[in-house]
Amino acid sequence: MVKIDMTETRSRTPSNQRITSKFPVLHYGGVPRFDPKTWDFQVEGLVQHPVRLSYEEFLKLPKTVSISDFHCVTGWSRLDNKWEGVLFKTVCDLINPLKEARYVTIACEGEYTTSLLLADLLDPDVILAYKLDDKSLPAEHGGPLRLVVPKKYAYKSAKWVRKLRFTEEQELGFWETRGYSNTADPWKEERYE
Ligand SMILES: Nc1nc2c(c(=O)[nH]1)N[C@H]1C(S)=C(S)[C@@H](COP(=O)(O)O)O[C@H]1N2
Ligand SMILES: [Mo]
């Protein structure tokens, strides 16, 4: 029998969130199709070594498994998601940000973007994931590649990531320019600006 520790579950649930064991799918626009032959991952802006990696090259980067919780601003949370991919920190070591770089814009397939403080992205639970719960990341959950930022509401966890841009000033993201909080901390219930 699996024993569920309710006290632990409660302490991991930010206020006004409810736990779901399903994984809802939520995004603006359609699910982009993925062609491993043309797909690339680019890093540009204030970095010493800009890169452009093919899908095959990205899969060769040092990988990590990271288990974390996921909190959507609309009120659901899913605990213990097992992500596998490349830590943001690992990508950072590869491209070496210039000292002026303070923010990173994450640009996705289509028009979706979000941005974060570089310092927040260096947290060891921030991962560019290509697997979820031991299976390749389903397209509707952001496959082939999504960002996961467990300590922020999930609109910061961009799906279908193609590009990182290191900047000195912050470029506000898709939801952040539409009234959602830019700091997006679920533990402080920073939902709206
Ligand atoms: N590219 C892209 N990423 C996105 C979104 C989006 O609309 N486009 N929606 C965000 C929001 S609001 C949430 S709650 C999560 C949902 O992820 P899921 O569909 O895997 O549950 O994706 C985030 N990442
Ligand atoms: Mo969301």
CSV table of C-alpha atoms and ligand atoms in Angstrom, one decimal:
chain,number,residue,atom,x,y,z
A,1,MET,CA,0.0,0.0,0.0
A,2,VAL,CA,1.3,3.5,-0.8
A,3,LYS,CA,1.0,5.7,2.2
A,4,ILE,CA,0.5,9.4,1.3
A,5,ASP,CA,1.8,11.8,3.9
A,6,MET,CA,-0.8,14.5,4.0
A,7,THR,CA,1.2,16.8,6.2
A,8,GLU,CA,4.1,16.7,3.8
A,9,THR,CA,1.8,17.2,0.8
A,10,ARG,CA,0.2,20.2,2.5
A,11,SER,CA,3.5,21.8,3.3
A,12,ARG,CA,4.5,21.5,-0.3
A,13,THR,CA,1.3,23.1,-1.6
A,14,PRO,CA,1.4,27.0,-1.8
A,15,SER,CA,-1.8,28.7,-0.7
A,16,ASN,CA,-4.9,28.6,-2.9
A,17,GLN,CA,-3.4,25.7,-5.0
A,18,ARG,CA,-5.0,22.3,-5.3
A,19,ILE,CA,-3.0,19.1,-6.0
A,20,THR,CA,-3.8,17.2,-9.2
A,21,SER,CA,-2.4,13.8,-10.1
A,22,LYS,CA,-3.2,14.4,-13.8
A,23,PHE,CA,-1.0,16.7,-15.7
A,24,PRO,CA,-3.2,19.3,-17.3
A,25,VAL,CA,-2.1,20.8,-20.7
A,26,LEU,CA,-2.2,24.5,-20.8
A,27,HIS,CA,-0.8,26.9,-23.4
A,28,TYR,CA,-1.6,29.7,-25.8
A,29,GLY,CA,-1.9,28.8,-29.5
A,30,GLY,CA,-1.2,25.4,-31.1
A,31,VAL,CA,1.3,22.6,-30.4
A,32,PRO,CA,4.2,23.1,-32.8
A,33,ARG,CA,5.5,20.2,-34.9
A,34,PHE,CA,9.0,19.0,-34.3
A,35,ASP,CA,11.5,18.1,-37.0
A,36,PRO,CA,14.7,16.9,-35.5
A,37,LYS,CA,16.5,17.6,-38.8
A,38,THR,CA,15.8,21.4,-38.7
A,39,TRP,CA,15.3,22.0,-35.0
A,40,ASP,CA,18.1,24.0,-33.3
A,41,PHE,CA,18.8,25.5,-29.9
A,42,GLN,CA,20.5,28.9,-29.9
A,43,VAL,CA,22.1,31.0,-27.2
A,44,GLU,CA,22.8,34.7,-28.1
A,45,GLY,CA,23.3,38.1,-26.5
A,46,LEU,CA,25.7,38.9,-23.7
A,47,VAL,CA,27.7,35.7,-23.7
A,48,GLN,CA,31.3,34.9,-24.5
A,49,HIS,CA,30.5,31.9,-26.7
A,50,PRO,CA,27.1,32.1,-28.6
A,51,VAL,CA,26.1,28.6,-29.7
A,52,ARG,CA,23.8,26.9,-32.1
A,53,LEU,CA,23.2,23.2,-31.3
A,54,SER,CA,21.3,20.6,-33.3
A,55,TYR,CA,18.9,18.3,-31.5
A,56,GLU,CA,21.5,15.5,-31.6
A,57,GLU,CA,24.2,17.8,-30.2
A,58,PHE,CA,21.8,19.0,-27.4
A,59,LEU,CA,21.2,15.4,-26.4
A,60,LYS,CA,25.0,14.9,-25.9
A,61,LEU,CA,25.2,17.6,-23.2
A,62,PRO,CA,25.7,16.3,-19.7
A,63,LYS,CA,22.3,15.3,-18.4
A,64,THR,CA,20.6,15.3,-15.0
A,65,VAL,CA,17.4,14.1,-13.4
A,66,SER,CA,15.5,16.6,-11.3
A,67,ILE,CA,12.3,15.8,-9.3
A,68,SER,CA,10.3,18.9,-8.6
A,69,ASP,CA,6.8,20.4,-8.0
A,70,PHE,CA,4.9,22.4,-10.6
A,71,HIS,CA,2.4,25.2,-9.7
A,72,CYS,CA,0.2,26.8,-12.3
A,73,VAL,CA,-1.1,30.3,-11.6
A,74,THR,CA,-4.7,29.2,-12.4
A,75,GLY,CA,-4.6,27.1,-9.2
A,76,TRP,CA,-3.4,23.5,-9.8
A,77,SER,CA,-0.1,22.0,-8.7
A,78,ARG,CA,1.4,18.7,-9.6
A,79,LEU,CA,4.0,17.2,-7.2
A,80,ASP,CA,7.0,15.0,-7.9
A,81,ASN,CA,7.5,15.5,-11.6
A,82,LYS,CA,10.6,13.6,-12.8
A,83,TRP,CA,12.3,15.7,-15.4
A,84,GLU,CA,15.4,14.7,-17.3
A,85,GLY,CA,17.5,17.0,-19.4
A,86,VAL,CA,20.3,19.6,-19.1
A,87,LEU,CA,20.6,21.9,-16.1
A,88,PHE,CA,20.4,25.6,-17.0
A,89,LYS,CA,23.7,25.9,-15.1
A,90,THR,CA,25.4,23.4,-17.4
A,91,VAL,CA,24.4,25.5,-20.5
A,92,CYS,CA,25.6,28.6,-18.7
A,93,ASP,CA,29.0,27.0,-18.1
A,94,LEU,CA,29.2,26.3,-21.8
A,95,ILE,CA,28.5,29.8,-23.1
A,96,ASN,CA,29.9,31.8,-20.2
A,97,PRO,CA,27.7,34.9,-19.7
A,98,LEU,CA,29.4,38.3,-19.8
A,99,LYS,CA,29.3,40.2,-16.5
A,100,GLU,CA,26.7,42.7,-17.8
A,101,ALA,CA,24.2,39.8,-18.3
A,102,ARG,CA,21.5,40.0,-15.6
A,103,TYR,CA,18.5,38.6,-17.4
A,104,VAL,CA,17.7,35.8,-19.8
A,105,THR,CA,14.8,35.8,-22.3
A,106,ILE,CA,13.5,32.4,-23.2
A,107,ALA,CA,12.1,32.4,-26.7
A,108,CYS,CA,9.9,29.5,-27.9
A,109,GLU,CA,8.5,28.2,-31.1
A,110,GLY,CA,5.7,30.7,-32.1
A,111,GLU,CA,5.5,34.0,-30.2
A,112,TYR,CA,5.7,32.8,-26.5
A,113,THR,CA,8.5,34.3,-24.4
A,114,THR,CA,9.3,34.6,-20.8
A,115,SER,CA,12.3,36.0,-18.9
A,116,LEU,CA,14.0,35.6,-15.6
A,117,LEU,CA,16.9,36.9,-13.6
A,118,LEU,CA,20.0,34.9,-14.5
A,119,ALA,CA,20.6,34.4,-10.8
A,120,ASP,CA,17.3,32.6,-10.4
A,121,LEU,CA,18.0,30.4,-13.4
A,122,LEU,CA,21.3,29.2,-11.9
A,123,ASP,CA,19.3,27.4,-9.1
A,124,PRO,CA,20.2,23.7,-9.3
A,125,ASP,CA,16.5,22.7,-9.8
A,126,VAL,CA,16.2,24.7,-13.1
A,127,ILE,CA,16.4,22.3,-16.0
A,128,LEU,CA,16.0,22.3,-19.8
A,129,ALA,CA,14.0,19.0,-20.0
A,130,TYR,CA,13.5,16.5,-22.8
A,131,LYS,CA,12.1,13.7,-20.7
A,132,LEU,CA,9.2,13.5,-18.2
A,133,ASP,CA,8.6,10.5,-15.9
A,134,ASP,CA,11.1,8.4,-17.9
A,135,LYS,CA,9.4,9.0,-21.3
A,136,SER,CA,10.4,11.5,-24.0
A,137,LEU,CA,8.6,14.7,-23.2
A,138,PRO,CA,5.2,14.7,-25.0
A,139,ALA,CA,4.8,17.5,-27.5
A,140,GLU,CA,1.8,18.9,-25.6
A,141,HIS,CA,3.9,19.3,-22.5
A,142,GLY,CA,6.6,21.2,-24.4
A,143,GLY,CA,8.6,18.4,-26.3
A,144,PRO,CA,11.2,18.3,-27.6
A,145,LEU,CA,12.5,20.8,-25.0
A,146,ARG,CA,11.0,22.9,-22.2
A,147,LEU,CA,12.4,24.9,-19.4
A,148,VAL,CA,11.3,24.0,-15.8
A,149,VAL,CA,11.6,26.6,-13.1
A,150,PRO,CA,10.0,24.9,-10.0
A,151,LYS,CA,10.2,28.0,-7.7
A,152,LYS,CA,8.0,30.1,-10.1
A,153,TYR,CA,4.5,29.9,-11.4
A,154,ALA,CA,4.5,27.6,-14.4
A,155,TYR,CA,4.2,30.4,-17.0
A,156,LYS,CA,7.9,30.8,-16.4
A,157,SER,CA,8.4,27.1,-17.4
A,158,ALA,CA,8.4,27.8,-21.2
A,159,LYS,CA,7.5,24.9,-23.5
A,160,TRP,CA,9.1,24.4,-27.0
A,161,VAL,CA,12.2,26.4,-26.1
A,162,ARG,CA,14.5,27.3,-29.1
A,163,LYS,CA,16.5,30.3,-27.9
A,164,LEU,CA,18.1,31.9,-24.9
A,165,ARG,CA,19.0,35.6,-25.1
A,166,PHE,CA,21.2,37.0,-22.3
A,167,THR,CA,20.5,40.7,-21.7
A,168,GLU,CA,21.3,43.6,-19.4
A,169,GLU,CA,17.7,44.9,-19.2
A,170,GLN,CA,14.8,42.6,-18.8
A,171,GLU,CA,12.6,41.9,-21.8
A,172,LEU,CA,9.1,41.2,-20.3
A,173,GLY,CA,7.5,38.0,-21.4
A,174,PHE,CA,4.2,37.0,-23.0
A,175,TRP,CA,2.1,36.8,-19.8
A,176,GLU,CA,4.2,39.3,-17.9
A,177,THR,CA,3.1,42.0,-20.4
A,178,ARG,CA,-0.5,40.9,-20.0
A,179,GLY,CA,-0.9,41.5,-16.2
A,180,TYR,CA,0.8,38.5,-14.7
A,181,SER,CA,3.5,38.9,-12.1
A,182,ASN,CA,7.0,39.2,-13.3
A,183,THR,CA,8.4,37.8,-10.0
A,184,ALA,CA,5.8,34.9,-10.0
A,185,ASP,CA,6.7,33.4,-6.6
A,186,PRO,CA,3.9,30.9,-5.7
A,187,TRP,CA,5.0,30.9,-2.0
A,188,LYS,CA,4.2,34.6,-1.9
A,189,GLU,CA,1.2,34.2,-4.2
A,190,GLU,CA,2.6,36.7,-6.7
A,191,ARG,CA,0.0,36.0,-9.4
A,192,TYR,CA,-0.8,39.4,-10.9
A,193,GLU,CA,1.3,42.6,-11.2
B,1,LIG,N1,5.6,28.1,-25.2
B,1,LIG,C1,4.7,28.1,-24.2
B,1,LIG,N2,5.1,27.7,-23.0
B,1,LIG,C2,4.2,27.8,-22.0
B,1,LIG,C3,2.9,28.3,-22.1
B,1,LIG,C4,2.5,28.7,-23.4
B,1,LIG,O1,1.4,29.2,-23.7
B,1,LIG,N3,3.5,28.6,-24.5
B,1,LIG,N4,2.1,28.3,-21.1
B,1,LIG,C5,2.7,28.3,-19.7
B,1,LIG,C6,1.7,28.0,-18.7
B,1,LIG,S1,0.6,29.2,-18.2
B,1,LIG,C7,1.7,26.8,-18.0
B,1,LIG,S2,0.6,26.5,-16.7
B,1,LIG,C8,2.5,25.7,-18.4
B,1,LIG,C9,1.7,24.4,-18.6
B,1,LIG,O2,2.5,23.3,-18.9
B,1,LIG,P1,1.8,22.0,-19.2
B,1,LIG,O3,0.9,22.2,-20.4
B,1,LIG,O4,3.0,21.0,-19.5
B,1,LIG,O5,1.0,21.6,-18.0
B,1,LIG,O6,3.3,25.9,-19.5
B,1,LIG,C10,3.8,27.2,-19.6
B,1,LIG,N5,4.7,27.3,-20.8
B,2,MO,MO,-0.3,28.5,-16.1
